Amino acid sequence: MASASANRKKRTLWSQSGPSPRLIFGAAIIAIVGVLGMTPKAFFGIPLAWPFAALWGAIGWGRAGLSLRPMLLLVMFGLMQDIISNAPLGCFAMINLLVYGMSAGIADQTDGMRDTLVAVVGPAVLLVVAFLLVWGFASITSDHLVRAWPLMASFFTTGLIYAFGNGMFDLGRRPGESPGGS
């Protein structure tokens, strides 16, 4: 009797929660990081590379397939980021949605494969694509090539934080479930 209970996996609150509480929690984390990003970001006069937090949601939520609620949140976060960074309205919303769609596509093509290669290469490729999109939009709208290093530093920060916190943006879709069910 004791061995049967020891063999059973301990279920955490996170594993028992459904997609809605996970989506709300992830959105709250993105909103908090976004609000903190509006403050001066320097440490002893050295500017800090602030992450593009909405991309965490775009990459993580996309693994569950396409769904309307994450898309609406990503558009809202993108519009807020456009306003904060003085970007043309819709740039970051479009980037968030493109990365979200590509993440859903990768998840659909690699369904059932939750190995390290897919878990590392997929988000890395998506971050490179997002970097190129942000750099391209910034260069086009400013009529000159913008410096890539500040953007690259922010994307390294984004990727590093996502590597450690990607579970916060997992909506809980199991391999084989139909996409969009969240």
Short mmCIF file of C-alpha atoms in Angstrom, two decimals:
data_model
loop_
_atom_site.label_atom_id
_atom_site.label_comp_id
_atom_site.label_asym_id
_atom_site.label_seq_id
_atom_site.Cartn_x
_atom_site.Cartn_y
_atom_site.Cartn_z
CA MET A 1 0.00 0.00 0.00
CA ALA A 2 2.79 2.42 0.86
CA SER A 3 4.72 1.57 -2.30
CA ALA A 4 1.70 2.37 -4.49
CA SER A 5 1.39 5.84 -3.01
CA ALA A 6 5.14 6.40 -3.31
CA ASN A 7 5.03 5.47 -7.00
CA ARG A 8 2.26 7.96 -7.68
CA LYS A 9 3.47 11.33 -8.92
CA LYS A 10 2.92 14.26 -6.62
CA ARG A 11 0.54 16.62 -8.33
CA THR A 12 1.36 20.26 -7.92
CA LEU A 13 -1.10 23.11 -8.01
CA TRP A 14 0.35 24.13 -11.39
CA SER A 15 -0.13 20.66 -12.91
CA GLN A 16 -3.72 20.55 -11.68
CA SER A 17 -4.65 23.98 -13.04
CA GLY A 18 -6.19 24.32 -16.46
CA PRO A 19 -5.24 26.59 -19.33
CA SER A 20 -7.22 29.63 -18.12
CA PRO A 21 -5.42 30.10 -14.78
CA ARG A 22 -2.10 29.45 -16.52
CA LEU A 23 -2.90 32.07 -19.16
CA ILE A 24 -3.92 34.60 -16.49
CA PHE A 25 -0.75 33.94 -14.49
CA GLY A 26 1.48 34.29 -17.56
CA ALA A 27 -0.30 37.48 -18.61
CA ALA A 28 0.18 38.92 -15.11
CA ILE A 29 3.93 38.17 -15.25
CA ILE A 30 4.19 39.85 -18.67
CA ALA A 31 2.23 42.88 -17.43
CA ILE A 32 4.40 43.23 -14.31
CA VAL A 33 7.62 43.03 -16.32
CA GLY A 34 6.18 45.51 -18.84
CA VAL A 35 5.25 48.01 -16.15
CA LEU A 36 8.67 47.67 -14.50
CA GLY A 37 10.21 48.25 -17.94
CA MET A 38 8.72 51.74 -18.04
CA THR A 39 10.99 52.82 -15.19
CA PRO A 40 14.61 53.85 -15.74
CA LYS A 41 16.67 50.72 -16.26
CA ALA A 42 20.24 51.46 -15.23
CA PHE A 43 22.54 49.96 -12.64
CA PHE A 44 25.30 52.34 -11.49
CA GLY A 45 24.93 54.25 -14.73
CA ILE A 46 25.09 51.13 -16.92
CA PRO A 47 21.90 50.67 -18.95
CA LEU A 48 20.24 47.28 -18.46
CA ALA A 49 18.92 45.18 -21.33
CA TRP A 50 15.20 44.84 -20.62
CA PRO A 51 13.44 41.74 -22.01
CA PHE A 52 10.63 41.74 -24.55
CA ALA A 53 8.28 39.98 -22.12
CA ALA A 54 5.36 39.53 -24.53
CA LEU A 55 7.56 37.20 -26.59
CA TRP A 56 7.60 34.79 -23.64
CA GLY A 57 3.86 34.47 -24.02
CA ALA A 58 4.01 34.32 -27.81
CA ILE A 59 6.49 31.44 -27.73
CA GLY A 60 5.06 29.56 -24.75
CA TRP A 61 1.36 29.98 -25.47
CA GLY A 62 1.88 29.08 -29.12
CA ARG A 63 2.97 25.60 -28.08
CA ALA A 64 -0.67 24.89 -27.18
CA GLY A 65 -1.89 25.79 -30.66
CA LEU A 66 -3.82 28.77 -31.95
CA SER A 67 -6.45 30.21 -29.64
CA LEU A 68 -8.25 33.54 -29.49
CA ARG A 69 -7.53 34.53 -25.87
CA PRO A 70 -3.73 34.44 -26.15
CA MET A 71 -3.94 36.32 -29.45
CA LEU A 72 -6.01 39.10 -27.88
CA LEU A 73 -3.56 39.38 -24.99
CA LEU A 74 -0.59 39.50 -27.38
CA VAL A 75 -2.24 42.26 -29.42
CA MET A 76 -2.95 44.22 -26.24
CA PHE A 77 0.64 43.80 -24.99
CA GLY A 78 1.96 44.73 -28.43
CA LEU A 79 -0.10 47.91 -28.60
CA MET A 80 1.06 48.89 -25.13
CA GLN A 81 4.67 48.26 -26.16
CA ASP A 82 4.15 50.36 -29.31
CA ILE A 83 2.93 53.27 -27.22
CA ILE A 84 5.73 52.98 -24.66
CA SER A 85 8.51 52.72 -27.25
CA ASN A 86 7.04 55.28 -29.69
CA ALA A 87 6.84 52.64 -32.42
CA PRO A 88 4.21 52.84 -35.14
CA LEU A 89 0.95 51.46 -33.79
CA GLY A 90 0.68 47.76 -34.55
CA CYS A 91 4.36 46.86 -35.06
CA PHE A 92 4.86 44.93 -31.83
CA ALA A 93 1.34 43.48 -31.99
CA MET A 94 2.14 42.08 -35.44
CA ILE A 95 5.51 40.74 -34.29
CA ASN A 96 3.87 39.06 -31.29
CA LEU A 97 1.23 37.45 -33.49
CA LEU A 98 3.76 36.30 -36.08
CA VAL A 99 5.93 34.66 -33.43
CA TYR A 100 2.83 33.15 -31.80
CA GLY A 101 1.71 31.68 -35.13
CA MET A 102 5.16 30.32 -35.88
CA SER A 103 5.34 28.79 -32.39
CA ALA A 104 1.98 27.11 -32.95
CA GLY A 105 3.22 25.85 -36.32
CA ILE A 106 6.39 24.40 -34.81
CA ALA A 107 4.34 22.76 -32.04
CA ASP A 108 1.97 21.30 -34.62
CA GLN A 109 4.81 19.93 -36.76
CA THR A 110 6.65 18.43 -33.80
CA ASP A 111 3.58 17.14 -31.95
CA GLY A 112 4.54 14.52 -29.44
CA MET A 113 8.19 15.57 -29.46
CA ARG A 114 8.97 17.23 -26.16
CA ASP A 115 12.66 16.46 -26.24
CA THR A 116 15.42 18.93 -25.50
CA LEU A 117 16.22 19.63 -29.13
CA VAL A 118 12.69 20.85 -29.89
CA ALA A 119 12.42 22.68 -26.55
CA VAL A 120 15.68 24.59 -27.15
CA VAL A 121 15.95 25.03 -30.92
CA GLY A 122 12.32 26.08 -31.45
CA PRO A 123 12.36 29.04 -29.03
CA ALA A 124 15.88 30.01 -30.17
CA VAL A 125 14.78 30.16 -33.81
CA LEU A 126 11.67 32.12 -32.82
CA LEU A 127 13.77 34.64 -30.88
CA VAL A 128 16.10 35.11 -33.86
CA VAL A 129 13.10 35.70 -36.14
CA ALA A 130 11.58 38.13 -33.61
CA PHE A 131 14.92 39.99 -33.36
CA LEU A 132 15.10 40.32 -37.15
CA LEU A 133 11.50 41.56 -37.28
CA VAL A 134 12.05 44.16 -34.54
CA TRP A 135 15.34 45.29 -36.07
CA GLY A 136 13.74 45.44 -39.53
CA PHE A 137 10.72 47.46 -38.35
CA ALA A 138 12.96 49.82 -36.37
CA SER A 139 15.28 50.33 -39.33
CA ILE A 140 12.45 50.88 -41.81
CA THR A 141 10.57 53.35 -39.63
CA SER A 142 13.69 55.36 -38.76
CA ASP A 143 15.03 55.52 -42.35
CA HIS A 144 18.44 54.17 -41.33
CA LEU A 145 19.88 50.94 -39.96
CA VAL A 146 19.51 51.00 -36.21
CA ARG A 147 22.24 49.69 -33.95
CA ALA A 148 21.76 45.98 -33.46
CA TRP A 149 23.69 45.54 -30.20
CA PRO A 150 21.08 47.08 -27.81
CA LEU A 151 18.36 44.95 -29.42
CA MET A 152 20.56 41.86 -29.30
CA ALA A 153 21.24 42.40 -25.60
CA SER A 154 17.49 42.63 -24.93
CA PHE A 155 16.89 39.45 -26.90
CA PHE A 156 19.63 37.61 -25.01
CA THR A 157 17.94 38.69 -21.80
CA THR A 158 14.56 37.62 -23.17
CA GLY A 159 15.88 34.20 -24.17
CA LEU A 160 17.78 33.62 -20.95
CA ILE A 161 14.78 34.41 -18.77
CA TYR A 162 12.52 32.30 -21.00
CA ALA A 163 14.93 29.37 -20.72
CA PHE A 164 14.49 29.35 -16.93
CA GLY A 165 10.83 30.38 -16.74
CA ASN A 166 9.24 28.71 -19.76
CA GLY A 167 6.99 26.58 -17.55
CA MET A 168 5.06 29.72 -16.56
CA PHE A 169 3.90 30.07 -20.16
CA ASP A 170 2.96 26.44 -20.75
CA LEU A 171 -0.80 26.18 -21.10
CA GLY A 172 -0.71 22.46 -20.37
CA ARG A 173 -1.46 20.91 -23.72
CA ARG A 174 -0.36 17.33 -23.83
CA PRO A 175 1.12 15.80 -26.99
CA GLY A 176 -1.62 14.46 -29.22
CA GLU A 177 -4.33 16.87 -28.03
CA SER A 178 -5.93 18.97 -30.70
CA PRO A 179 -4.47 22.49 -31.07
CA GLY A 180 -6.63 25.41 -30.01
CA GLY A 181 -8.31 23.46 -27.25
CA SER A 182 -6.98 25.89 -24.67
#
